[in-house]
Coordinates of C-alpha atoms in Angstrom, one line a residue:
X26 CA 30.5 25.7 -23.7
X27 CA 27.7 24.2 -22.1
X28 CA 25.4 21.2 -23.1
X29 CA 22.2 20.4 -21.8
X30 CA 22.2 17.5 -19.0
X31 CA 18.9 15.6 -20.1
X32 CA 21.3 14.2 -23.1
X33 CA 23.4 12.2 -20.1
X34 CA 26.1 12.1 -22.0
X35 CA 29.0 10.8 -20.2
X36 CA 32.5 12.4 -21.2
X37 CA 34.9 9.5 -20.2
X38 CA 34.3 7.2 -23.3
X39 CA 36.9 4.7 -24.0
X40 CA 38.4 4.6 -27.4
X41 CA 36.3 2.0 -29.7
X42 CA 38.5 1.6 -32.5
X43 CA 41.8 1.6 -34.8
X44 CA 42.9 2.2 -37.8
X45 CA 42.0 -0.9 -40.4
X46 CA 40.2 -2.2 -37.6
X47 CA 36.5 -2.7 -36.6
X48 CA 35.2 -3.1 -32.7
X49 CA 32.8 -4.9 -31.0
X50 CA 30.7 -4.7 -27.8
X51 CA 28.4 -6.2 -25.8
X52 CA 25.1 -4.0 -25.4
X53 CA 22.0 -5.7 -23.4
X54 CA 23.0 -9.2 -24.5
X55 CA 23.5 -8.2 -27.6
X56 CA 26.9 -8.5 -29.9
X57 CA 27.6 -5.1 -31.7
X58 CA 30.2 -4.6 -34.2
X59 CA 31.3 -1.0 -35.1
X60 CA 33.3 0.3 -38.1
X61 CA 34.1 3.9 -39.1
X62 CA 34.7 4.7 -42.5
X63 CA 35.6 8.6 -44.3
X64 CA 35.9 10.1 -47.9
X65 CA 39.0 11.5 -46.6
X66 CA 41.5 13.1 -44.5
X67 CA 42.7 16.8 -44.7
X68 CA 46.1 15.8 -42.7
X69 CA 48.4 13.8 -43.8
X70 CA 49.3 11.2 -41.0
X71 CA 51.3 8.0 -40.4
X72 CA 49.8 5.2 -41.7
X73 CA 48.8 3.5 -38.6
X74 CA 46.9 6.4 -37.2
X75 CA 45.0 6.6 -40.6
X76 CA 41.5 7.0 -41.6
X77 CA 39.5 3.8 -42.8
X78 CA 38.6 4.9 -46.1
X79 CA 35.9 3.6 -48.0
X80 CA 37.0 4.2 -51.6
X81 CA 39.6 0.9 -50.5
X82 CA 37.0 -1.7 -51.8
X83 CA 39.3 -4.1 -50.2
X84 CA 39.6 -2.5 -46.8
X85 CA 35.8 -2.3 -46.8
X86 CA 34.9 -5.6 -47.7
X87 CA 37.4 -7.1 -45.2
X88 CA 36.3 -5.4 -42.1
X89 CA 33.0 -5.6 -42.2
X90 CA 33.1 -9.2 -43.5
X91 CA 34.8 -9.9 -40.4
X92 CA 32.1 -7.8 -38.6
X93 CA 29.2 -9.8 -39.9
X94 CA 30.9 -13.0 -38.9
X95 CA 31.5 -11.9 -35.5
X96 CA 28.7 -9.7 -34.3
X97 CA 24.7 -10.4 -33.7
X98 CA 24.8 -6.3 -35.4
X99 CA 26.9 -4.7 -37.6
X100 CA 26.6 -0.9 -37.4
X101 CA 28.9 1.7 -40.2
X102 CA 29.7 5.4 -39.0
X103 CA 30.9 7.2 -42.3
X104 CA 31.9 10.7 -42.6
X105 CA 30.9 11.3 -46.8
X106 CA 28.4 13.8 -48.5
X107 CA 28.4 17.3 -50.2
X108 CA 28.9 20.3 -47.4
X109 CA 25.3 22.3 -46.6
X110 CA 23.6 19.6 -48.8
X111 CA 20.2 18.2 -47.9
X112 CA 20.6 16.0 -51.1
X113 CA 22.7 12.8 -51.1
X114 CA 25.0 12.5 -53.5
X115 CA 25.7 10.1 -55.7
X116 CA 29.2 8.9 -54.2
X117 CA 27.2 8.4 -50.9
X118 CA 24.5 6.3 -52.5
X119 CA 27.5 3.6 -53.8
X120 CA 29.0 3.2 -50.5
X121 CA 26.1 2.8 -48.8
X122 CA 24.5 0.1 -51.3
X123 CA 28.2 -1.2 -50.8
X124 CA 27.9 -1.0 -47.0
X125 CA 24.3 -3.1 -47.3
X126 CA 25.5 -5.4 -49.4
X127 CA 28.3 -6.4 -47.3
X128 CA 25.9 -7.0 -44.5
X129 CA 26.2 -3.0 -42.6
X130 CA 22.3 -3.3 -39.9
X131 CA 22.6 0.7 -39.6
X132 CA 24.6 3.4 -41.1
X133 CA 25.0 6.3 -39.6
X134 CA 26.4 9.3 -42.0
X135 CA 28.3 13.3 -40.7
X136 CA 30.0 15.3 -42.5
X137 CA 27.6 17.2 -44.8
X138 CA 27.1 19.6 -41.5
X139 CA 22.9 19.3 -42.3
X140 CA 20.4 16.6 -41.8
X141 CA 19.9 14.1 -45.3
X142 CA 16.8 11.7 -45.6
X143 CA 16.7 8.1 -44.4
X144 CA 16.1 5.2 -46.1
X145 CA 16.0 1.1 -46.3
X146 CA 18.2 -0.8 -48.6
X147 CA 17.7 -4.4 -49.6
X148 CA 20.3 -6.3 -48.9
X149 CA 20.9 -9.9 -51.1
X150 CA 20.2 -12.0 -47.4
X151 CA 16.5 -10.6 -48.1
X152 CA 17.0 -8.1 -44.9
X153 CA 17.1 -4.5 -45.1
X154 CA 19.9 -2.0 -43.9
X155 CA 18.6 1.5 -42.2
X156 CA 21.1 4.7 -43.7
X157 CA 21.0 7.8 -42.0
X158 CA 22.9 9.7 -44.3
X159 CA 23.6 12.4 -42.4
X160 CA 22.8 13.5 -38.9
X161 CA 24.0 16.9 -38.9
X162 CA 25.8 18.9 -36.9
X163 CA 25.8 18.6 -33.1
X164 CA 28.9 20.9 -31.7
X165 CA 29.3 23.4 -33.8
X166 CA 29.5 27.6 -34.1
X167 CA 28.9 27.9 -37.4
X168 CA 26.6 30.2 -39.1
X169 CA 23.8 28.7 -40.9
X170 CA 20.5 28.0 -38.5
X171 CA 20.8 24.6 -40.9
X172 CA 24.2 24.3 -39.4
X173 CA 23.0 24.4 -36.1
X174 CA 19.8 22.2 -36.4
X175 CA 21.0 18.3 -35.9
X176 CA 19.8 15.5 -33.9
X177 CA 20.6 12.1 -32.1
X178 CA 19.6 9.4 -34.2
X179 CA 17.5 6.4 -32.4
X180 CA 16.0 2.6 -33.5
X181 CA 14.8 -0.1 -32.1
X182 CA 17.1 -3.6 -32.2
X183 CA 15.8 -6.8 -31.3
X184 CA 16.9 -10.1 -32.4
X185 CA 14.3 -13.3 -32.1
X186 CA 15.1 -16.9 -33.4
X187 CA 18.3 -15.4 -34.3
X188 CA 16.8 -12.8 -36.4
X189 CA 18.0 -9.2 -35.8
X190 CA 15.5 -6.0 -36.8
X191 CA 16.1 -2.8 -36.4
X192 CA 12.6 -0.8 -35.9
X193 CA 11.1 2.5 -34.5
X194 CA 13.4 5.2 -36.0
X195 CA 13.5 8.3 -34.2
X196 CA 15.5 11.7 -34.1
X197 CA 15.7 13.7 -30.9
X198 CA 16.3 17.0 -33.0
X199 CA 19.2 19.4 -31.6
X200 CA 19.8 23.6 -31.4
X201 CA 23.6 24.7 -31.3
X202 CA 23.4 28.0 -30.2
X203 CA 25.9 30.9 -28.9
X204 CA 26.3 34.9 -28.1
X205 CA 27.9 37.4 -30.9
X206 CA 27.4 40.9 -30.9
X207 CA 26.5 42.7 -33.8
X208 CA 29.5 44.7 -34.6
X209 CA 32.0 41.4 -34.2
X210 CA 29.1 39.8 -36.2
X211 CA 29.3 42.9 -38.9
X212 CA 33.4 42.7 -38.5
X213 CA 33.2 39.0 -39.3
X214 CA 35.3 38.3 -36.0
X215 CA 34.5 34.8 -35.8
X216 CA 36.5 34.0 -32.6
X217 CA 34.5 36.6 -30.5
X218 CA 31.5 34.1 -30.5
X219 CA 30.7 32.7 -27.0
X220 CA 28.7 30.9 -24.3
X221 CA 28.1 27.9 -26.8
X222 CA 24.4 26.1 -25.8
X223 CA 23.3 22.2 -27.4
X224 CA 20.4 21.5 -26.0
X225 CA 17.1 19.6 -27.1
X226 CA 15.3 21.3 -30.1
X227 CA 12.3 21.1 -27.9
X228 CA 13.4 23.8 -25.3
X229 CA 15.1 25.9 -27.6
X230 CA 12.6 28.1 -28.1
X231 CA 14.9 31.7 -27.0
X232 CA 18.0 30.3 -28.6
X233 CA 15.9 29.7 -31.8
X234 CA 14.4 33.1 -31.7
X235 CA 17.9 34.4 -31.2
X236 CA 19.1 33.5 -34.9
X237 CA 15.3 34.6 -36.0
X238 CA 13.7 31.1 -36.5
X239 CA 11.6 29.2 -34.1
X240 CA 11.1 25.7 -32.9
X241 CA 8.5 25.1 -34.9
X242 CA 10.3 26.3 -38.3
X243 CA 13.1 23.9 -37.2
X244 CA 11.1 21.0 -36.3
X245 CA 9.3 21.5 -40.0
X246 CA 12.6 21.3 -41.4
X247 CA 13.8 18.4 -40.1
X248 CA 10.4 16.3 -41.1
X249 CA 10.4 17.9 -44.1
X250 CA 14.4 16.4 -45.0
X251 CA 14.2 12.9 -42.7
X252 CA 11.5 11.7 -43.8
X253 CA 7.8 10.7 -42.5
X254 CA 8.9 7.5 -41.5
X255 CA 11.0 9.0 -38.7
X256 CA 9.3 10.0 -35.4
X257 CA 10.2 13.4 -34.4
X258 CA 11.2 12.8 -30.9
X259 CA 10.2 15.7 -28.4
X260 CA 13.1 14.7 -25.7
X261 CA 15.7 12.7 -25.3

């Protein structure tokens, strides 16, 4: 598998969090809280290697009430939503106003394997909390040129007289792409498909034409389900 070096992604990341736990970092001066949430597990594990799940009221309310009070922002990862959805459901919608309420500056949402819309909730301080419901896919090989189309998610965070705002959302929009002939396509022999490619939407344009779309029709897409208040970024 290869992926595109202009992302810079570095592959020794440390391990930012436990189970029932939250995490927090330092990031150009500022104090950054992270907590990961899910729907659920499909593996039944030991209790101290579990998921943080957000249906515990409890659970959620305690971590990120101790994120608030320790951090200058408080971001959410949740893994929620209906599979090959571009809507968000209405379970996703609770936890989220949930999430805001409890303080959450930016929520960032996988799982539905597509992009979902963006939007600002009010939250009771008077501030506003950014969702990304869903960011899509990035590694994947599944089928679905939806499924393939996802993005890195970007904003602006400044804090001023102890005020934090999160601004200028963008999306630098993705292509997952990969080689399968067309009799193991026709057989359905999934694990003949090869030479997996992430690499900027922008220079997709043979991968694209390779699963009969283009980077225009993808680009379209993703304003169309995001949202016109996020800028479209060209490259990372």
């Amino acid at each position: 598998m290869a992926i595109s070096k202009r992302f810079g992604i570095q592959w020794r990341q440390p391990i930012i969090g436990r189970a029932k736990h939250g995490t927090v970092f330092y990031k150009n001066g500022l104090k950054v809280a992270f907590v990961a949430f899910a729907d659920f597990s499909n593996v039944t594990v030991p209790a101290s290697y579990s998921l943080n799940n957000y249906h515990d009221t409890a659970l959620v309310k305690k971590l990120l009430t101790e994120a608030r009070a320790n951090a200058d922002v408080v971001i959410v990862s949740a893994h929620w939503g209906t599979e090959d959805s571009n809507i968000v459901n209405s379970d996703q919608q609770q936890a989220a106003k949930q999430f805001a309420e409890l303080g959450a500056d930016v929520v960032i949402g996988t799982g539905p394997h597509v992009v979902q819309r963006v939007s600002w909730l009010d939250r009771p301080s008077g501030s506003k909390t950014l969702v990304w419901y869903s960011t899509g896919n990035m590694l994947s090989s599944q089928l679905k040129t939806d499924e393939l189309t996802g993005g890195v998610a970007g904003f602006t965070v400044t804090k001023q007289n102890g005020v934090v705002s999160i601004t200028d959302m963008s999306f630098v929009g993705t292509f997952m792409s990969y080689e399968w002939s067309a009799a193991d396509r026709a057989a359905s022999n999934l694990a003949a498909r090869h030479n997996l490619l992430l690499q900027p939407l922008a220079e997709a344009n043979d991968a694209t034409a390779a699963f009969g779309t283009t980077v225009a029709e993808r680009s379209a897409y993703l304003h169309r389900v995001l949202g016109n208040e996020v800028q479209l970024a060209v490259t990372p």
